[in-house]
PDB file of C-alpha atoms in Angstrom:
ATOM      1  CA  UNK A 871      75.091 127.453  87.647  1.00  0.00           C
ATOM      2  CA  UNK A 872      78.597 128.842  87.134  1.00  0.00           C
ATOM      3  CA  UNK A 873      79.642 131.520  89.611  1.00  0.00           C
ATOM      4  CA  UNK A 874      80.201 134.920  88.044  1.00  0.00           C
ATOM      5  CA  UNK A 875      83.864 135.070  89.126  1.00  0.00           C
ATOM      6  CA  UNK A 876      84.595 131.726  87.474  1.00  0.00           C
ATOM      7  CA  UNK A 877      82.793 132.767  84.292  1.00  0.00           C
ATOM      8  CA  UNK A 878      84.696 136.068  84.122  1.00  0.00           C
ATOM      9  CA  UNK A 879      88.112 134.554  84.824  1.00  0.00           C
ATOM     10  CA  UNK A 880      90.253 134.586  87.930  1.00  0.00           C
ATOM     11  CA  UNK A 881      89.280 136.890  90.770  1.00  0.00           C
ATOM     12  CA  UNK A 882      90.815 140.328  90.173  1.00  0.00           C
ATOM     13  CA  UNK A 883      90.731 141.184  93.885  1.00  0.00           C
ATOM     14  CA  UNK A 884      88.319 144.132  93.747  1.00  0.00           C
ATOM     15  CA  UNK A 885      89.853 145.674  96.869  1.00  0.00           C
ATOM     16  CA  UNK A 886      93.240 145.782  95.140  1.00  0.00           C
ATOM     17  CA  UNK A 887      91.969 146.747  91.643  1.00  0.00           C
ATOM     18  CA  UNK A 888      89.006 149.076  92.207  1.00  0.00           C
ATOM     19  CA  UNK A 889      86.986 150.585  89.369  1.00  0.00           C
ATOM     20  CA  UNK A 890      87.744 154.299  89.389  1.00  0.00           C
ATOM     21  CA  UNK A 891      86.147 155.246  86.076  1.00  0.00           C
ATOM     22  CA  UNK A 892      83.954 153.819  83.319  1.00  0.00           C
ATOM     23  CA  UNK A 893      83.673 154.720  79.656  1.00  0.00           C
ATOM     24  CA  UNK A 894      80.219 154.117  78.209  1.00  0.00           C
ATOM     25  CA  UNK A 895      80.163 153.592  74.438  1.00  0.00           C
ATOM     26  CA  UNK A 896      76.747 154.559  73.096  1.00  0.00           C
ATOM     27  CA  UNK A 897      75.180 154.748  69.639  1.00  0.00           C
ATOM     28  CA  UNK A 898      75.134 158.475  68.840  1.00  0.00           C
ATOM     29  CA  UNK A 899      72.642 157.887  65.982  1.00  0.00           C
ATOM     30  CA  UNK A 900      70.084 156.287  68.323  1.00  0.00           C
ATOM     31  CA  UNK A 901      67.594 158.679  69.947  1.00  0.00           C
ATOM     32  CA  UNK A 902      67.092 156.329  72.924  1.00  0.00           C
ATOM     33  CA  UNK A 903      70.862 156.110  73.440  1.00  0.00           C
ATOM     34  CA  UNK A 904      71.224 159.893  73.196  1.00  0.00           C
ATOM     35  CA  UNK A 905      68.402 160.339  75.719  1.00  0.00           C
ATOM     36  CA  UNK A 906      70.077 157.900  78.121  1.00  0.00           C
ATOM     37  CA  UNK A 907      73.454 159.610  77.605  1.00  0.00           C
ATOM     38  CA  UNK A 908      71.877 162.942  78.592  1.00  0.00           C
ATOM     39  CA  UNK A 909      70.167 161.273  81.563  1.00  0.00           C
ATOM     40  CA  UNK A 910      73.433 159.702  82.728  1.00  0.00           C
ATOM     41  CA  UNK A 911      75.330 162.992  82.741  1.00  0.00           C
ATOM     42  CA  UNK A 912      72.650 164.533  84.988  1.00  0.00           C
ATOM     43  CA  UNK A 913      72.952 161.749  87.591  1.00  0.00           C
ATOM     44  CA  UNK A 914      75.135 161.907  90.685  1.00  0.00           C
ATOM     45  CA  UNK A 915      78.037 159.557  89.934  1.00  0.00           C
ATOM     46  CA  UNK A 916      79.926 157.519  92.512  1.00  0.00           C
ATOM     47  CA  UNK A 917      82.216 156.301  89.746  1.00  0.00           C
ATOM     48  CA  UNK A 918      82.876 158.860  86.999  1.00  0.00           C
ATOM     49  CA  UNK A 919      81.296 158.017  83.655  1.00  0.00           C
ATOM     50  CA  UNK A 920      82.736 159.196  80.389  1.00  0.00           C
ATOM     51  CA  UNK A 921      80.431 158.902  77.401  1.00  0.00           C
ATOM     52  CA  UNK A 922      81.955 158.291  73.970  1.00  0.00           C
ATOM     53  CA  UNK A 923      80.151 157.617  70.711  1.00  0.00           C
ATOM     54  CA  UNK A 924      80.523 153.962  69.742  1.00  0.00           C
ATOM     55  CA  UNK A 925      82.371 153.414  66.486  1.00  0.00           C
ATOM     56  CA  UNK A 926      83.761 156.956  66.562  1.00  0.00           C
ATOM     57  CA  UNK A 927      87.386 157.815  65.818  1.00  0.00           C
ATOM     58  CA  UNK A 928      87.794 158.592  69.525  1.00  0.00           C
ATOM     59  CA  UNK A 929      86.535 155.125  70.518  1.00  0.00           C
ATOM     60  CA  UNK A 930      88.759 153.448  67.905  1.00  0.00           C
ATOM     61  CA  UNK A 931      91.798 155.408  69.069  1.00  0.00           C
ATOM     62  CA  UNK A 932      91.233 154.585  72.745  1.00  0.00           C
ATOM     63  CA  UNK A 933      90.298 150.932  72.286  1.00  0.00           C
ATOM     64  CA  UNK A 934      91.990 149.591  69.137  1.00  0.00           C
ATOM     65  CA  UNK A 935      91.477 145.936  70.099  1.00  0.00           C
ATOM     66  CA  UNK A 936      87.714 146.264  70.538  1.00  0.00           C
ATOM     67  CA  UNK A 937      85.167 145.016  67.989  1.00  0.00           C
ATOM     68  CA  UNK A 938      83.702 148.437  67.209  1.00  0.00           C
ATOM     69  CA  UNK A 939      80.940 147.013  65.021  1.00  0.00           C
ATOM     70  CA  UNK A 940      79.682 145.048  68.039  1.00  0.00           C
ATOM     71  CA  UNK A 941      79.712 148.199  70.184  1.00  0.00           C
ATOM     72  CA  UNK A 942      77.057 149.648  67.877  1.00  0.00           C
ATOM     73  CA  UNK A 943      74.885 146.551  68.356  1.00  0.00           C
ATOM     74  CA  UNK A 944      74.846 146.569  72.149  1.00  0.00           C
ATOM     75  CA  UNK A 945      75.955 148.850  74.939  1.00  0.00           C
ATOM     76  CA  UNK A 946      79.603 148.395  75.862  1.00  0.00           C
ATOM     77  CA  UNK A 947      81.282 149.798  78.960  1.00  0.00           C
ATOM     78  CA  UNK A 948      85.027 149.767  79.570  1.00  0.00           C
ATOM     79  CA  UNK A 949      86.511 150.046  83.035  1.00  0.00           C
ATOM     80  CA  UNK A 950      89.657 152.025  83.739  1.00  0.00           C
ATOM     81  CA  UNK A 951      91.619 148.793  84.309  1.00  0.00           C
ATOM     82  CA  UNK A 952      90.534 147.342  80.944  1.00  0.00           C
ATOM     83  CA  UNK A 953      87.405 145.503  82.052  1.00  0.00           C
ATOM     84  CA  UNK A 954      84.868 145.156  79.210  1.00  0.00           C
ATOM     85  CA  UNK A 955      81.158 144.842  79.979  1.00  0.00           C
ATOM     86  CA  UNK A 956      78.580 144.192  77.254  1.00  0.00           C
ATOM     87  CA  UNK A 957      74.803 144.004  77.139  1.00  0.00           C
ATOM     88  CA  UNK A 958      73.142 143.330  80.482  1.00  0.00           C
ATOM     89  CA  UNK A 959      76.402 143.513  82.453  1.00  0.00           C
ATOM     90  CA  UNK A 960      77.096 146.923  80.904  1.00  0.00           C
ATOM     91  CA  UNK A 961      73.697 148.254  81.987  1.00  0.00           C
ATOM     92  CA  UNK A 962      74.156 146.909  85.502  1.00  0.00           C
ATOM     93  CA  UNK A 963      77.672 148.326  85.950  1.00  0.00           C
ATOM     94  CA  UNK A 964      76.504 151.698  84.611  1.00  0.00           C
ATOM     95  CA  UNK A 965      73.688 151.800  87.184  1.00  0.00           C
ATOM     96  CA  UNK A 966      76.178 150.663  89.826  1.00  0.00           C
ATOM     97  CA  UNK A 967      78.234 153.796  89.103  1.00  0.00           C
ATOM     98  CA  UNK A 968      75.261 156.063  89.945  1.00  0.00           C
ATOM     99  CA  UNK A 969      74.618 157.126  93.540  1.00  0.00           C
ATOM    100  CA  UNK A 970      70.835 156.869  93.378  1.00  0.00           C
ATOM    101  CA  UNK A 971      70.795 153.628  91.380  1.00  0.00           C
ATOM    102  CA  UNK A 972      73.476 151.455  92.995  1.00  0.00           C
ATOM    103  CA  UNK A 973      70.868 149.552  95.068  1.00  0.00           C
ATOM    104  CA  UNK A 974      68.984 148.817  91.829  1.00  0.00           C
ATOM    105  CA  UNK A 975      72.201 147.528  90.264  1.00  0.00           C
ATOM    106  CA  UNK A 976      72.690 145.187  93.221  1.00  0.00           C
ATOM    107  CA  UNK A 977      69.129 143.860  92.803  1.00  0.00           C
ATOM    108  CA  UNK A 978      69.653 143.411  89.043  1.00  0.00           C
ATOM    109  CA  UNK A 979      72.801 141.385  89.706  1.00  0.00           C
ATOM    110  CA  UNK A 980      70.801 138.647  91.461  1.00  0.00           C
ATOM    111  CA  UNK A 981      69.497 135.691  89.395  1.00  0.00           C
ATOM    112  CA  UNK A 982      65.925 137.048  89.399  1.00  0.00           C
ATOM    113  CA  UNK A 983      67.085 140.596  88.717  1.00  0.00           C
ATOM    114  CA  UNK A 984      69.346 139.425  85.893  1.00  0.00           C
ATOM    115  CA  UNK A 985      66.304 138.045  84.037  1.00  0.00           C
ATOM    116  CA  UNK A 986      64.566 141.413  84.362  1.00  0.00           C
ATOM    117  CA  UNK A 987      67.693 143.300  83.275  1.00  0.00           C
ATOM    118  CA  UNK A 988      68.089 141.004  80.258  1.00  0.00           C
ATOM    119  CA  UNK A 989      64.464 141.667  79.286  1.00  0.00           C
ATOM    120  CA  UNK A 990      65.054 145.424  79.440  1.00  0.00           C
ATOM    121  CA  UNK A 991      68.214 145.114  77.337  1.00  0.00           C
ATOM    122  CA  UNK A 992      66.404 142.974  74.744  1.00  0.00           C
ATOM    123  CA  UNK A 993      63.465 145.414  74.586  1.00  0.00           C
ATOM    124  CA  UNK A 994      65.846 148.344  74.084  1.00  0.00           C
ATOM    125  CA  UNK A 995      67.729 146.416  71.388  1.00  0.00           C
ATOM    126  CA  UNK A 996      64.495 145.625  69.564  1.00  0.00           C
ATOM    127  CA  UNK A 997      63.421 149.272  69.710  1.00  0.00           C
ATOM    128  CA  UNK A 998      66.854 150.388  68.460  1.00  0.00           C
ATOM    129  CA  UNK A 999      66.678 147.862  65.621  1.00  0.00           C
ATOM    130  CA  UNK A1000      63.368 149.370  64.502  1.00  0.00           C
ATOM    131  CA  UNK A1001      64.789 152.889  64.696  1.00  0.00           C
ATOM    132  CA  UNK A1002      67.906 151.896  62.753  1.00  0.00           C
ATOM    133  CA  UNK A1003      65.769 150.220  60.087  1.00  0.00           C
ATOM    134  CA  UNK A1004      63.672 153.365  59.776  1.00  0.00           C
ATOM    135  CA  UNK A1005      66.798 155.563  59.490  1.00  0.00           C
ATOM    136  CA  UNK A1006      68.315 153.288  56.855  1.00  0.00           C
ATOM    137  CA  UNK A1007      65.111 152.990  54.850  1.00  0.00           C
ATOM    138  CA  UNK A1008      64.323 149.336  55.471  1.00  0.00           C
ATOM    139  CA  UNK A1009      60.765 148.071  55.355  1.00  0.00           C
ATOM    140  CA  UNK A1010      58.814 148.075  58.583  1.00  0.00           C
ATOM    141  CA  UNK A1011      57.747 150.833  60.883  1.00  0.00           C
ATOM    142  CA  UNK A1012      58.103 153.478  58.223  1.00  0.00           C
ATOM    143  CA  UNK A1013      55.530 155.487  56.334  1.00  0.00           C
ATOM    144  CA  UNK A1014      53.505 154.076  53.480  1.00  0.00           C
ATOM    145  CA  UNK A1015      52.938 156.502  50.650  1.00  0.00           C
ATOM    146  CA  UNK A1016      50.245 156.926  48.030  1.00  0.00           C
ATOM    147  CA  UNK A1017      52.951 156.840  45.357  1.00  0.00           C
ATOM    148  CA  UNK A1018      53.695 153.261  46.418  1.00  0.00           C
ATOM    149  CA  UNK A1019      50.032 152.347  46.016  1.00  0.00           C
ATOM    150  CA  UNK A1020      49.090 152.400  49.691  1.00  0.00           C
ATOM    151  CA  UNK A1021      46.003 154.112  51.045  1.00  0.00           C
ATOM    152  CA  UNK A1022      44.267 154.114  54.385  1.00  0.00           C
ATOM    153  CA  UNK A1023      40.500 153.804  54.678  1.00  0.00           C
ATOM    154  CA  UNK A1024      39.314 153.970  58.306  1.00  0.00           C
ATOM    155  CA  UNK A1025      36.663 151.282  57.808  1.00  0.00           C
ATOM    156  CA  UNK A1026      39.072 148.921  56.004  1.00  0.00           C
ATOM    157  CA  UNK A1027      42.558 149.816  57.200  1.00  0.00           C
ATOM    158  CA  UNK A1028      45.554 149.854  54.884  1.00  0.00           C
ATOM    159  CA  UNK A1029      45.011 148.667  51.329  1.00  0.00           C
ATOM    160  CA  UNK A1030      47.436 148.350  48.448  1.00  0.00           C
ATOM    161  CA  UNK A1031      46.515 149.118  44.885  1.00  0.00           C
ATOM    162  CA  UNK A1032      49.599 148.852  42.712  1.00  0.00           C
ATOM    163  CA  UNK A1033      50.380 151.900  40.611  1.00  0.00           C
ATOM    164  CA  UNK A1034      49.314 151.783  36.971  1.00  0.00           C
ATOM    165  CA  UNK A1035      51.873 150.457  34.537  1.00  0.00           C
ATOM    166  CA  UNK A1036      53.492 153.109  32.373  1.00  0.00           C
ATOM    167  CA  UNK A1037      53.979 152.260  28.720  1.00  0.00           C
ATOM    168  CA  UNK A1038      52.458 148.788  29.130  1.00  0.00           C
ATOM    169  CA  UNK A1039      55.295 147.520  31.356  1.00  0.00           C
ATOM    170  CA  UNK A1040      54.912 146.914  35.045  1.00  0.00           C
ATOM    171  CA  UNK A1041      57.706 146.794  37.579  1.00  0.00           C
ATOM    172  CA  UNK A1042      58.358 143.319  39.039  1.00  0.00           C
ATOM    173  CA  UNK A1043      56.649 142.592  42.351  1.00  0.00           C
TER     174      UNK A1043
END
């Protein structure tokens, strides 16, 4: 297994280059992200957190070299010295910034904890994907309507009876 310092590049000497602030980029259109944003601002912070909507003009102005499309796909946190954390690492560093959750962040940074943290990040991403699909009108997780031919019978469940064809022509299936 590759040590974290080697995977991240040369040692930055944390005593010489401390993290004094973090900017959390969050999806403002995601209800889970908005809930977590509100939760974060209520927490006692050892390292100040600034929350900025991912993909916003503000985020683009501050971080022009960042892939802003990717910041909408997974949580991204930027340290005051330019450090960029994504996905699991972003969740862990955000918890690390909180007084009451720093011990949890230390546990999640172990090999066993990292697997748990990755599972949480994947579950949140899957939930967000479903919410985004619902917002954008994609199939899945949305409401079925009678106009589409769907009906629910408690004894049978959902059934589909295609709408009658108007004028002798039917829409393609």
